[in-house]
Amino acid sequence: MPLLNMNDVHKSYMMAGNALHILKGVSFTVQAGDMVAITGASGSGKSTLMNIIGLLDRHDQGSYQLAGNEVSHHHDDALAALRNKNIGFVFQSFHLLQRLTAVDNVMQPLMYRHDAMTVATMRQTAMAVLEKVGMADRAHHHPNQLSGGQQQRIAIARALVGSPTLLLADEPTGALDREMSEDVMHLFHRLNQQEGVTMVLITHDPEVAAQCGRRLTIDDGYMSSC
Amino acid sequence: MLIRHIKTAGNSLYTAKQRTLLALLGMSIGIASVIAMLSVGLMYGEETMRQYQALGSDMLSIGYQREPRDNSSDDSDSDRKKPAMTAALVQALPEHLHSIAMAAPEANSYAWFDFDGTSGYVWDFIGTTQNYRALNGIKIQQGRFISDLDAHQHTVVLSGDFLNTKAFRTYKKNIIGATIMLRDREYHIVGVLAENAMLNSAGGNVIRKTAYTHISNMRQQRDGRTVGVVHAKLTAGADAAQTAEAIEQYFAKRVSGLKVKVIFSKSLIERKQKQANMQTLLLTVIGAIAMLVAGVGIMNVMLTSVTERKQEIGILRAIGARQADIRWQFFIEAVILSLLGGAIGTALGVAAAYGYAQVQELTFFVSTFAIFVGVGVSTAIGIIFGLYPAHKAAKLDPITALRAV
């Protein structure tokens, strides 16, 4: 069974009284261990698709199964729990909380897991993941004391800390220079190949897309593989 | 989870120091002024009640009943002699009524005084008898009070504030035995009252120049009355209502047409108590308004905080925070802010009340009511004015929130 299975997903928005049809029947699957790039021009529906994959938004029509759950009719709280457990977000502009140290940022998802994990255990787990992304020595730095590449590594650690079934990255190298981009992509490859982390990368950078095992393109609300 | 929320709230409040401080400032000042106002009000109330109760609840006063107004009356009518209580009747009262332990008449007038080249106005020139002192709890700083042996002797006792006048100050300790002209007559000064020697009828201290002489020195008013009011004290265990009736009969039997009215200090005390309660209520209402303003301040700060931290809310939602988690976080921040402001404000307010009590020589006490107001109201404000911003934060769309800068 695929880890992610989207079938004929539609989404439209109301804009100034007009229905704006963004996704016009998107179908695709992602298997566990895949590293998939979704590319598309701006306005193609890329961001909308990413929000729906990430359970931040709901589709209007079609079915979407994530890790065996049909999420179409889930309640908001259930979606939050699914996000917490199954999805690790990596954003273009890192989206770290400036007021927290690196390790505190990384352990945030565990804080919302509502299980009996103690804070000490959460910190331990967070430190282990920081080690994995090579940032253990920066654990007690605040984000503004770190470079963009370092911040993105912290963000990746945060995405991984809850052992999600899917790592969802939105333009993960968009805010980084070439060297740092390569560094982050290298980390992604290592995580995918050594740790078996399933990845979906949303990007418009063909170089990044070329490094993924599968490439999907979204154009004017339709999905095609290439 | 609650502890984590509190930690998170503490962390974000600490991060936004300036905003937090401003909110705390507004809240503390609001609470402090309310606590100080309430405490001082309550202390004054207690003080007045204490002074009244020191007089005893067995005190009574006898006055004239107001006559129904005669439509045909004109100015000349006020010269008509009215039935009057006399000093002799008043002094004989305890002999005839066993329920009366002591009585003293009071004739109230005013006078112009001349003393050693200084002259001025005596607001209250009072004629009375020896018992007046015991009945009113008067304190003397020099000499003695009027005695029954002073009948037809031109002796006078002055209130303490006379000594604040330059002419009297030079005499200081030698004032006893000096003479003062009152109503163009020479009086020998036999005593000076202590400052704050007694209460006047309004419940405040006597602050204006008052002189006491024996009632035999007082002239009749235009209506033929000399005694204006009578102060008396009940015998222990006497029945108030029966005594009132007996007093009315006592005067009615001896002077034709004389109708008197008896007022017990107990009812005065009760009235005073009601007044004090009203005052407290009024202060509480004013306080409630101040609190409302403080609450709006908290809400404003929290709403600003929600707007400024939209992105944080978006991030937290993305990593799996439920709406309830976000709601709790902002709600607890508001409550912590209010409680902290309340605690600081209560401390400041109590300190201010303490300072005021020291200056005004009031008996200081920390009123549980004021503390209840401080803690209770600030908690309530945190809850009431924290709910809406927290709700607003929780209901934010994660995508919009993430996109916010």
Tab-separated table of N, CA and C in Angstrom, chain B residues 172-266:
chain	number	residue	atom	x	y	z
B	172	LYS	N	0.205	80.484	75.889
B	172	LYS	CA	0.507	79.061	76.003
B	172	LYS	C	0.012	78.463	77.322
B	173	LYS	N	0.904	78.292	78.292
B	173	LYS	CA	0.547	77.584	79.525
B	173	LYS	C	-0.166	78.489	80.545
B	174	ASN	N	-0.108	79.798	80.296
B	174	ASN	CA	-0.696	80.711	81.289
B	174	ASN	C	-2.100	81.148	80.920
B	175	ILE	N	-2.677	80.439	79.977
B	175	ILE	CA	-3.970	80.908	79.468
B	175	ILE	C	-5.075	80.735	80.505
B	176	ILE	N	-4.921	79.746	81.389
B	176	ILE	CA	-5.924	79.537	82.436
B	176	ILE	C	-5.900	80.742	83.362
B	177	GLY	N	-7.065	81.304	83.581
B	177	GLY	CA	-7.141	82.488	84.435
B	177	GLY	C	-7.174	83.781	83.646
B	178	ALA	N	-6.783	83.700	82.358
B	178	ALA	CA	-6.854	84.906	81.534
B	178	ALA	C	-8.319	85.222	81.240
B	179	THR	N	-8.577	86.419	80.786
B	179	THR	CA	-9.967	86.779	80.495
B	179	THR	C	-10.143	86.988	78.999
B	180	ILE	N	-11.355	86.687	78.551
B	180	ILE	CA	-11.707	86.846	77.143
B	180	ILE	C	-13.068	87.524	77.100
B	181	MET	N	-13.263	88.423	76.155
B	181	MET	CA	-14.564	89.089	76.016
B	181	MET	C	-15.417	88.270	75.053
B	182	LEU	N	-16.590	87.845	75.526
B	182	LEU	CA	-17.524	87.121	74.670
B	182	LEU	C	-18.866	87.808	74.770
B	183	ARG	N	-19.427	88.170	73.649
B	183	ARG	CA	-20.709	88.890	73.641
B	183	ARG	C	-20.659	90.084	74.596
B	184	ASP	N	-19.532	90.818	74.527
B	184	ASP	CA	-19.329	92.037	75.321
B	184	ASP	C	-19.346	91.798	76.829
B	185	ARG	N	-19.034	90.578	77.193
B	185	ARG	CA	-18.983	90.283	78.612
B	185	ARG	C	-17.657	89.632	78.914
B	186	GLU	N	-17.124	89.860	80.109
B	186	GLU	CA	-15.819	89.317	80.451
B	186	GLU	C	-15.974	87.887	80.981
B	187	TYR	N	-15.245	86.959	80.393
B	187	TYR	CA	-15.279	85.561	80.846
B	187	TYR	C	-13.894	85.148	81.296
B	188	HIS	N	-13.837	84.333	82.352
B	188	HIS	CA	-12.550	83.782	82.793
B	188	HIS	C	-12.348	82.435	82.126
B	189	ILE	N	-11.178	82.279	81.543
B	189	ILE	CA	-10.881	80.993	80.906
B	189	ILE	C	-10.477	80.004	81.986
B	190	VAL	N	-11.212	78.872	82.068
B	190	VAL	CA	-10.891	77.881	83.095
B	190	VAL	C	-10.333	76.588	82.489
B	191	GLY	N	-10.416	76.443	81.182
B	191	GLY	CA	-9.906	75.202	80.603
B	191	GLY	C	-9.776	75.294	79.087
B	192	VAL	N	-8.971	74.405	78.535
B	192	VAL	CA	-8.817	74.296	77.087
B	192	VAL	C	-8.965	72.821	76.711
B	193	LEU	N	-9.762	72.566	75.683
B	193	LEU	CA	-9.965	71.182	75.234
B	193	LEU	C	-8.745	70.680	74.475
B	194	ALA	N	-8.571	69.373	74.490
B	194	ALA	CA	-7.545	68.759	73.636
B	194	ALA	C	-7.975	68.924	72.183
B	195	GLU	N	-7.009	68.921	71.269
B	195	GLU	CA	-7.384	68.918	69.855
B	195	GLU	C	-8.066	67.572	69.588
B	196	ASN	N	-8.945	67.554	68.638
B	196	ASN	CA	-9.739	66.342	68.373
B	196	ASN	C	-10.447	65.875	69.635
B	197	ALA	N	-10.964	66.824	70.417
B	197	ALA	CA	-11.529	66.475	71.717
B	197	ALA	C	-12.826	65.690	71.580
B	198	MET	N	-13.569	65.915	70.539
B	198	MET	CA	-14.856	65.221	70.401
B	198	MET	C	-15.323	65.270	68.956
B	199	LEU	N	-16.378	64.556	68.711
B	199	LEU	CA	-16.976	64.553	67.387
B	199	LEU	C	-18.043	65.620	67.307
B	200	ASN	N	-18.170	66.252	66.187
B	200	ASN	CA	-19.364	67.075	66.021
B	200	ASN	C	-20.472	66.201	65.428
B	201	SER	N	-21.599	66.788	65.236
B	201	SER	CA	-22.752	65.975	64.855
B	201	SER	C	-22.577	65.334	63.476
B	202	ALA	N	-21.706	65.917	62.655
B	202	ALA	CA	-21.518	65.360	61.311
B	202	ALA	C	-20.549	64.183	61.318
B	203	GLY	N	-19.967	63.896	62.477
B	203	GLY	CA	-19.085	62.750	62.562
B	203	GLY	C	-17.631	63.119	62.360
B	204	GLY	N	-17.356	64.373	62.061
B	204	GLY	CA	-15.973	64.804	61.927
B	204	GLY	C	-15.497	65.364	63.252
B	205	ASN	N	-14.239	65.752	63.302
B	205	ASN	CA	-13.743	66.349	64.530
B	205	ASN	C	-14.128	67.830	64.575
B	206	VAL	N	-14.166	68.361	65.804
B	206	VAL	CA	-14.449	69.796	65.937
B	206	VAL	C	-13.249	70.538	65.396
B	207	ILE	N	-13.462	71.304	64.338
B	207	ILE	CA	-12.314	71.985	63.758
B	207	ILE	C	-12.496	73.499	63.821
B	208	ARG	N	-13.643	73.950	64.318
B	208	ARG	CA	-13.802	75.396	64.356
B	208	ARG	C	-13.878	75.846	65.801
B	209	LYS	N	-13.624	77.101	66.001
B	209	LYS	CA	-13.553	77.654	67.359
B	209	LYS	C	-14.880	77.456	68.088
B	210	THR	N	-14.750	76.830	69.246
B	210	THR	CA	-15.920	76.557	70.064
B	210	THR	C	-15.618	76.988	71.504
B	211	ALA	N	-16.599	77.558	72.172
B	211	ALA	CA	-16.422	77.955	73.577
B	211	ALA	C	-17.594	77.422	74.383
B	212	TYR	N	-17.302	76.914	75.574
B	212	TYR	CA	-18.348	76.346	76.427
B	212	TYR	C	-18.469	77.177	77.692
B	213	THR	N	-19.706	77.455	78.087
B	213	THR	CA	-19.925	78.146	79.363
B	213	THR	C	-21.122	77.486	80.043
B	214	HIS	N	-21.388	77.887	81.287
B	214	HIS	CA	-22.546	77.305	81.968
B	214	HIS	C	-23.827	77.835	81.321
B	215	ILE	N	-24.824	76.963	81.257
B	215	ILE	CA	-26.036	77.329	80.525
B	215	ILE	C	-26.751	78.539	81.124
B	216	SER	N	-26.486	78.813	82.407
B	216	SER	CA	-27.144	79.963	83.054
B	216	SER	C	-26.701	81.284	82.448
B	217	ASN	N	-25.561	81.250	81.701
B	217	ASN	CA	-25.079	82.491	81.085
B	217	ASN	C	-25.715	82.752	79.736
B	218	MET	N	-26.492	81.781	79.238
B	218	MET	CA	-27.037	81.912	77.898
B	218	MET	C	-28.381	82.626	77.916
B	219	ARG	N	-28.585	83.423	76.883
B	219	ARG	CA	-29.847	84.146	76.770
B	219	ARG	C	-30.851	83.307	75.969
B	220	GLN	N	-32.097	83.667	76.124
B	220	GLN	CA	-33.145	83.002	75.340
B	220	GLN	C	-33.019	83.378	73.863
B	221	GLN	N	-33.369	82.442	73.017
B	221	GLN	CA	-33.477	82.737	71.589
B	221	GLN	C	-34.759	83.535	71.366
B	222	ARG	N	-34.939	83.946	70.118
B	222	ARG	CA	-36.130	84.750	69.809
B	222	ARG	C	-37.424	83.965	70.042
B	223	ASP	N	-37.317	82.632	69.904
B	223	ASP	CA	-38.530	81.835	70.095
B	223	ASP	C	-38.748	81.450	71.557
B	224	GLY	N	-37.940	82.036	72.424
B	224	GLY	CA	-38.128	81.791	73.845
B	224	GLY	C	-37.436	80.556	74.364
B	225	ARG	N	-36.679	79.887	73.476
B	225	ARG	CA	-36.013	78.669	73.913
B	225	ARG	C	-34.539	78.947	74.215
B	226	THR	N	-34.042	78.373	75.275
B	226	THR	CA	-32.623	78.461	75.582
B	226	THR	C	-31.960	77.125	75.262
B	227	VAL	N	-32.535	76.051	75.834
B	227	VAL	CA	-32.002	74.714	75.582
B	227	VAL	C	-32.404	74.276	74.172
B	228	GLY	N	-31.427	73.965	73.371
B	228	GLY	CA	-31.737	73.555	72.005
B	228	GLY	C	-31.859	72.041	71.894
B	229	VAL	N	-30.988	71.357	72.596
B	229	VAL	CA	-30.976	69.908	72.522
B	229	VAL	C	-30.478	69.375	73.864
B	230	VAL	N	-30.851	68.143	74.169
B	230	VAL	CA	-30.433	67.540	75.424
B	230	VAL	C	-29.659	66.261	75.110
B	231	HIS	N	-28.509	66.101	75.738
B	231	HIS	CA	-27.746	64.849	75.619
B	231	HIS	C	-28.011	64.028	76.866
B	232	ALA	N	-28.223	62.728	76.703
B	232	ALA	CA	-28.496	61.894	77.867
B	232	ALA	C	-27.973	60.487	77.640
B	233	LYS	N	-27.935	59.738	78.732
B	233	LYS	CA	-27.411	58.377	78.682
B	233	LYS	C	-28.385	57.459	79.393
B	234	LEU	N	-28.623	56.294	78.799
B	234	LEU	CA	-29.540	55.330	79.413
B	234	LEU	C	-28.880	54.629	80.594
B	235	THR	N	-29.692	54.275	81.586
B	235	THR	CA	-29.216	53.400	82.646
B	235	THR	C	-29.002	52.023	82.012
B	236	ALA	N	-27.994	51.301	82.523
B	236	ALA	CA	-27.707	49.983	81.941
B	236	ALA	C	-28.955	49.110	81.969
B	237	GLY	N	-29.291	48.521	80.848
B	237	GLY	CA	-30.423	47.596	80.777
B	237	GLY	C	-31.771	48.257	80.551
B	238	ALA	N	-31.787	49.586	80.469
B	238	ALA	CA	-33.078	50.271	80.292
B	238	ALA	C	-33.613	50.022	78.886
B	239	ASP	N	-34.929	49.981	78.758
B	239	ASP	CA	-35.556	49.756	77.459
B	239	ASP	C	-35.681	51.074	76.705
B	240	ALA	N	-35.169	51.111	75.505
B	240	ALA	CA	-35.093	52.358	74.755
B	240	ALA	C	-36.482	52.910	74.421
B	241	ALA	N	-37.350	52.070	73.892
B	241	ALA	CA	-38.656	52.549	73.460
B	241	ALA	C	-39.476	53.078	74.629
B	242	GLN	N	-39.440	52.334	75.740
B	242	GLN	CA	-40.183	52.774	76.934
B	242	GLN	C	-39.637	54.096	77.453
B	243	THR	N	-38.302	54.223	77.446
B	243	THR	CA	-37.677	55.447	77.929
B	243	THR	C	-38.083	56.629	77.064
B	244	ALA	N	-38.073	56.419	75.758
B	244	ALA	CA	-38.452	57.497	74.847
B	244	ALA	C	-39.852	58.007	75.178
B	245	GLU	N	-40.745	57.075	75.418
B	245	GLU	CA	-42.118	57.444	75.743
B	245	GLU	C	-42.185	58.208	77.064
B	246	ALA	N	-41.418	57.694	78.040
B	246	ALA	CA	-41.398	58.329	79.364
B	246	ALA	C	-40.874	59.756	79.284
B	247	ILE	N	-39.845	59.940	78.448
B	247	ILE	CA	-39.275	61.291	78.307
B	247	ILE	C	-40.296	62.229	77.678
B	248	GLU	N	-40.965	61.751	76.646
B	248	GLU	CA	-41.974	62.592	75.985
B	248	GLU	C	-43.047	63.009	76.983
B	249	GLN	N	-43.491	62.024	77.794
B	249	GLN	CA	-44.540	62.330	78.787
B	249	GLN	C	-44.025	63.294	79.846
B	250	TYR	N	-42.762	63.066	80.261
B	250	TYR	CA	-42.149	63.906	81.295
B	250	TYR	C	-42.230	65.375	80.904
B	251	PHE	N	-41.854	65.691	79.671
B	251	PHE	CA	-41.868	67.093	79.239
B	251	PHE	C	-43.290	67.582	78.954
B	252	ALA	N	-44.090	66.705	78.356
B	252	ALA	CA	-45.448	67.120	78.000
B	252	ALA	C	-46.254	67.469	79.248
B	253	LYS	N	-46.017	66.718	80.321
B	253	LYS	CA	-46.762	66.943	81.561
B	253	LYS	C	-46.386	68.270	82.208
B	254	ARG	N	-45.118	68.670	82.059
B	254	ARG	CA	-44.618	69.833	82.797
B	254	ARG	C	-44.695	71.121	82.006
B	255	VAL	N	-44.616	71.034	80.691
B	255	VAL	CA	-44.740	72.252	79.883
B	255	VAL	C	-45.847	72.006	78.867
B	256	SER	N	-46.856	72.844	78.919
B	256	SER	CA	-47.991	72.574	78.046
B	256	SER	C	-47.595	72.776	76.587
B	257	GLY	N	-47.982	71.826	75.770
B	257	GLY	CA	-47.719	71.923	74.322
B	257	GLY	C	-46.318	71.526	73.909
B	258	LEU	N	-45.479	71.068	74.837
B	258	LEU	CA	-44.103	70.720	74.485
B	258	LEU	C	-44.034	69.277	73.961
B	259	LYS	N	-43.598	69.172	72.708
B	259	LYS	CA	-43.447	67.841	72.116
B	259	LYS	C	-41.968	67.640	71.796
B	260	VAL	N	-41.396	66.586	72.390
B	260	VAL	CA	-39.975	66.347	72.130
B	260	VAL	C	-39.789	65.078	71.308
B	261	LYS	N	-38.602	64.993	70.718
B	261	LYS	CA	-38.278	63.847	69.865
B	261	LYS	C	-37.002	63.220	70.423
B	262	VAL	N	-37.026	61.905	70.624
B	262	VAL	CA	-35.858	61.230	71.201
B	262	VAL	C	-35.133	60.439	70.096
B	263	ILE	N	-33.814	60.658	69.984
B	263	ILE	CA	-33.016	59.911	68.991
B	263	ILE	C	-31.928	59.148	69.729
B	264	PHE	N	-31.846	57.845	69.465
B	264	PHE	CA	-30.831	57.032	70.135
B	264	PHE	C	-29.574	56.933	69.281
B	265	SER	N	-28.442	56.922	69.959
B	265	SER	CA	-27.176	56.852	69.222
B	265	SER	C	-27.080	55.553	68.440
B	266	LYS	N	-27.794	54.531	68.959
B	266	LYS	CA	-27.783	53.244	68.275
B	266	LYS	C	-28.277	53.413	66.834
